[in-house]
Short mmCIF file of C-alpha atoms in Angstrom, two decimals:
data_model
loop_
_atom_site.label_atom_id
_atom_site.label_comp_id
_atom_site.label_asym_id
_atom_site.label_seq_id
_atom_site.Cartn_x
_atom_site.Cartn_y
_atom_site.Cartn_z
CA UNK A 121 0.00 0.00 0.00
CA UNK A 122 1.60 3.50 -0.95
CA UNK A 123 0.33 6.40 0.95
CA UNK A 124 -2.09 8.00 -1.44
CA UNK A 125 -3.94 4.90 -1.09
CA UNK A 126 -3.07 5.06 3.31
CA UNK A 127 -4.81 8.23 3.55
CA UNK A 128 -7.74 7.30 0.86
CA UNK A 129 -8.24 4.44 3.74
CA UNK A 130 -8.02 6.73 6.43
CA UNK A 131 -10.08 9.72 5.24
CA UNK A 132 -13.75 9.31 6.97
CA UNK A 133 -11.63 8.16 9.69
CA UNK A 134 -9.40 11.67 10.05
CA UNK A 135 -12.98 13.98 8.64
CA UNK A 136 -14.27 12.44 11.96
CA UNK A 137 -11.11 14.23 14.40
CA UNK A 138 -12.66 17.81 12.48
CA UNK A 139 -15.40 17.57 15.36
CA UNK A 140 -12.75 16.74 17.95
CA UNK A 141 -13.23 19.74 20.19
CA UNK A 142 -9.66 19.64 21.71
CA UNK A 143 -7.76 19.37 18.18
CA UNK A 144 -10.17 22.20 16.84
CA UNK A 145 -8.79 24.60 19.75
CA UNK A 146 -5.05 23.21 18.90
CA UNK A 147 -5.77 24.39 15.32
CA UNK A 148 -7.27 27.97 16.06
CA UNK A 149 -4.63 28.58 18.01
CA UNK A 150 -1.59 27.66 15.19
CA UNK A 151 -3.96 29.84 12.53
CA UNK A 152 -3.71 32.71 15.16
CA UNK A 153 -0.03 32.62 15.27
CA UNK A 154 -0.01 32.48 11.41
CA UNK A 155 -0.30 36.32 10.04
CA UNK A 156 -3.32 35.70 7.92
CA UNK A 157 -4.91 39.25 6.72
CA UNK A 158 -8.08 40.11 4.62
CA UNK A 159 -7.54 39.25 0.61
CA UNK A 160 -4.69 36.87 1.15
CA UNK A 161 -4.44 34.40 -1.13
CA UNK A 162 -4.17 30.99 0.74
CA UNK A 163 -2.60 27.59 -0.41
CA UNK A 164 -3.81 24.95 2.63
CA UNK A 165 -0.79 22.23 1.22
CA UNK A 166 -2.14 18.72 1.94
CA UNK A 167 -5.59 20.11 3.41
CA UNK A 168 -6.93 16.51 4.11
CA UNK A 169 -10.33 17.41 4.41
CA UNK A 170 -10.38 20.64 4.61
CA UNK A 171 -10.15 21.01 8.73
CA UNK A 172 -8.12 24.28 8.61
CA UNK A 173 -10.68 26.01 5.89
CA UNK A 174 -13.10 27.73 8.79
CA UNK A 175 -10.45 29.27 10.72
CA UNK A 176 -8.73 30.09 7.40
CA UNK A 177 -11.82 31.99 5.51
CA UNK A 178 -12.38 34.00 9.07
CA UNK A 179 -8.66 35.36 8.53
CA UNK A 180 -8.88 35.63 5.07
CA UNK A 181 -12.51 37.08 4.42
CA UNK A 182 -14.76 37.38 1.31
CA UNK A 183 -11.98 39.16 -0.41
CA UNK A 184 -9.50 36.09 0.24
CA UNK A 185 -8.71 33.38 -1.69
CA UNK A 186 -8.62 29.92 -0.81
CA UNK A 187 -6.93 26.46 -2.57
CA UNK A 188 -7.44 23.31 -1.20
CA UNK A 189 -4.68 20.88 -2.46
CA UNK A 190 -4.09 16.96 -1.76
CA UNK A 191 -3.26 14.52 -3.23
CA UNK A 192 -5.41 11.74 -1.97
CA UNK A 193 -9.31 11.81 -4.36
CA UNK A 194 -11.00 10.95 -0.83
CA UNK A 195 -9.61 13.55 1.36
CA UNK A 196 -10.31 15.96 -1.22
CA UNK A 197 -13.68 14.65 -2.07
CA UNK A 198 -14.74 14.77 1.64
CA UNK A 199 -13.30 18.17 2.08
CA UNK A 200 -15.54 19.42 -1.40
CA UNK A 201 -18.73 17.86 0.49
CA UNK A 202 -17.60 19.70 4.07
CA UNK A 203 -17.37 23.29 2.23
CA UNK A 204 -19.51 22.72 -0.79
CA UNK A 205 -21.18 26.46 -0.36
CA UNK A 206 -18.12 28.44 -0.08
CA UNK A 207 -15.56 29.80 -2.51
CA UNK A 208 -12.86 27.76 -2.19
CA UNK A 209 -10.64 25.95 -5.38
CA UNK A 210 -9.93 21.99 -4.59
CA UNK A 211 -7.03 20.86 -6.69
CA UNK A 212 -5.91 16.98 -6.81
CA UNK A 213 -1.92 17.04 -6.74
CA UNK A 214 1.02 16.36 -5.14
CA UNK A 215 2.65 19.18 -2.81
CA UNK A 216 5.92 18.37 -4.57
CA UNK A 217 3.72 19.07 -7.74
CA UNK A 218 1.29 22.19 -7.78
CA UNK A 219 0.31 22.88 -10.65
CA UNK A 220 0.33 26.62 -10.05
CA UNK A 221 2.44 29.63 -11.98
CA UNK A 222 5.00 31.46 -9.97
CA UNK A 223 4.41 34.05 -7.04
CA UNK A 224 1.07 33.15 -6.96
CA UNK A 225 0.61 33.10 -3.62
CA UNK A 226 0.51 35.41 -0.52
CA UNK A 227 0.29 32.13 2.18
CA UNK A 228 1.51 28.44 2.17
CA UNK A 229 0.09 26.25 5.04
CA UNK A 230 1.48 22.95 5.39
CA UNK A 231 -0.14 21.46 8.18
CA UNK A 232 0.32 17.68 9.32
CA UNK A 233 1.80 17.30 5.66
CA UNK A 234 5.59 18.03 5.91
CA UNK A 235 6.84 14.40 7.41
CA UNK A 236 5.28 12.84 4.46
CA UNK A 237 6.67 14.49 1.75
CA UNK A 238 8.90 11.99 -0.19
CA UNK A 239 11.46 14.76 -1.34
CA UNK A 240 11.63 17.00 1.29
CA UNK A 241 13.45 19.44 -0.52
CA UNK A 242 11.75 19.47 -3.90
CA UNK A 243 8.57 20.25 -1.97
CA UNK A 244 10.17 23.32 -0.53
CA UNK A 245 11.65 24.70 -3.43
CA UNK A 246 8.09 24.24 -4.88
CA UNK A 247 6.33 25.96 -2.29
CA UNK A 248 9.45 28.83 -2.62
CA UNK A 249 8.26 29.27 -6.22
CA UNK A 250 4.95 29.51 -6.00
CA UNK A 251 5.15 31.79 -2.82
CA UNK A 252 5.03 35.92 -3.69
CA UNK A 253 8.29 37.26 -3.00
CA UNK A 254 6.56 38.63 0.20
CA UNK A 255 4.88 35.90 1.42
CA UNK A 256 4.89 33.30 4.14
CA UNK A 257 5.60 29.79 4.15
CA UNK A 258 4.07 28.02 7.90
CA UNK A 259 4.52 24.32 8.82
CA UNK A 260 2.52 23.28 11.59
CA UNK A 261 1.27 20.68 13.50
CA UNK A 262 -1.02 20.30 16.73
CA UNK A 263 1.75 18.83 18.74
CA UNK A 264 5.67 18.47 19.40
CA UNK A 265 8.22 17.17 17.29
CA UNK A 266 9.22 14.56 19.32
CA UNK A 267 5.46 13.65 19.74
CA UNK A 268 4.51 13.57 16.35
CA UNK A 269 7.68 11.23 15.28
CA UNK A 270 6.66 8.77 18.16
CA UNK A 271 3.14 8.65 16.99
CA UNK A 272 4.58 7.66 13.68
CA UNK A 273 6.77 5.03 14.72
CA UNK A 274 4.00 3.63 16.62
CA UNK A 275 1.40 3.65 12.98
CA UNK A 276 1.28 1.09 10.59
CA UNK A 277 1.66 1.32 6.65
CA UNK A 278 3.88 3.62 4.64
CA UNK A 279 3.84 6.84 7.34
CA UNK A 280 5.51 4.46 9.73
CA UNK A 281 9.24 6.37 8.65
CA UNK A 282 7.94 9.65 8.34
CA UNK A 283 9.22 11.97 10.31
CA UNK A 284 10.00 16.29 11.24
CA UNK A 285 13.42 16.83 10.54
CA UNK A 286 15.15 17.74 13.72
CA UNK A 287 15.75 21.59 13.81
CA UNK A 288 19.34 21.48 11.89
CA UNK A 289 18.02 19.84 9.43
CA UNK A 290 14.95 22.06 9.32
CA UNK A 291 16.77 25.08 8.88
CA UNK A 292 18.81 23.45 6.53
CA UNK A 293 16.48 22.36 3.91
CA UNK A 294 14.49 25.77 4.42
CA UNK A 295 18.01 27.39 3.75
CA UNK A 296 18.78 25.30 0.42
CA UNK A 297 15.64 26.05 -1.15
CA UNK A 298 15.86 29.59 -0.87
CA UNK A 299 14.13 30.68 2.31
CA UNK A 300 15.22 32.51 5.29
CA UNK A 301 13.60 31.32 8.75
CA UNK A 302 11.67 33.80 10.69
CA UNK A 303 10.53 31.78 13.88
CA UNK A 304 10.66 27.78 14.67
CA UNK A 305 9.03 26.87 17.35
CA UNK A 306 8.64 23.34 18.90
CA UNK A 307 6.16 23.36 22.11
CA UNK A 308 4.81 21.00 23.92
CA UNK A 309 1.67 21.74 22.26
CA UNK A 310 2.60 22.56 19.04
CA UNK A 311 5.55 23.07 16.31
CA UNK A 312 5.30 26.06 13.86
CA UNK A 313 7.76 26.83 10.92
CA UNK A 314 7.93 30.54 10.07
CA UNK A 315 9.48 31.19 6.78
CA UNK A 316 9.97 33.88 3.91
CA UNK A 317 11.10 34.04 0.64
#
């Protein structure tokens, strides 16, 4: 089993944590620390199905733009049904892959997506081209690094190596593909990635 079809399996399975009341406070809480602003245009990298799109549009506003991307047809399908009424763009791709023109745009989420990324670095430079010279690249998750790459050694199928660099090697990748870091954090309750072109 690769991992497009992993997270196909898994996707009714991970639209069900969108109601869990204690990971929707985690997530407010990273979107706060993210500088979103009226009329940004938002890329939500690996958006699963679509759990970061409320707090998102409320940061954003009518004015904003907002592009769902994942790779995996069920995620995205169940993230389409979730926000069928709103203006939002769902793309099928692969992070490494977006099929998007240059400086496009003004925010890059990549939330619970960075570990599995096959080519850590290709991704980057990806997001780095699509990203306006201005803009902000954020890599979050609801929880510590050290946490998250436990819970990963402890889940079968093809996440079980996928891990958060340590913070050299962070910095280092971010570095190579062209960005300079602006904050890293890694809390107890949560790890945030602050970069800019």
């Amino acid at each position: 089993m690769d991992r497009r079809e992993f997270f196909n399996r898994i996707a009714a399975e991970w639209a069900r944590n969108d109601q869990n009341l204690e990971e929707t406070t985690k997530i407010e809480n990273l979107i706060n620390l993210m500088r979103l602003e009226k009329g940004d245009i938002v890329l939500d990298a690996g958006c699963g199905t679509g759990r970061l799109v409320p707090f998102i549009r409320r940061k954003i506003g009518r004015s904003g733009r907002l592009v769902e991307l994942d790779f995996s047809e069920k995620m995205l399908q169940l993230a389409r049904l979730s926000h069928k009424k709103q203006a939002i763009y769902f793309v099928l791709a692969d992070a490494t892959l977006p099929p998007f023109k240059a400086q496009t745009f003004d925010v890059i989420i990549c939330f619970a997506l960075f570990p599995h990324l096959d080519d850590k670095l290709a991704g980057l430079t990806e997001f780095r081209r699509i990203l306006k010279a201005a803009g902000s690249l954020f890599i979050a998750h609801p929880m510590s690094r050290g946490a998250l790459n436990d819970y990963h050694s402890r889940v079968d199928g093809p996440v079980k190596g996928d891990i958060l660099p340590d913070k050299a090697e962070m910095k280092h990748l971010l570095r190579t593909a062209g960005f300079k870091i602006i904050q890293l954090e890694d809390q107890p309750s949560f790890y945030l990635v602050e970069a800019k072109p």
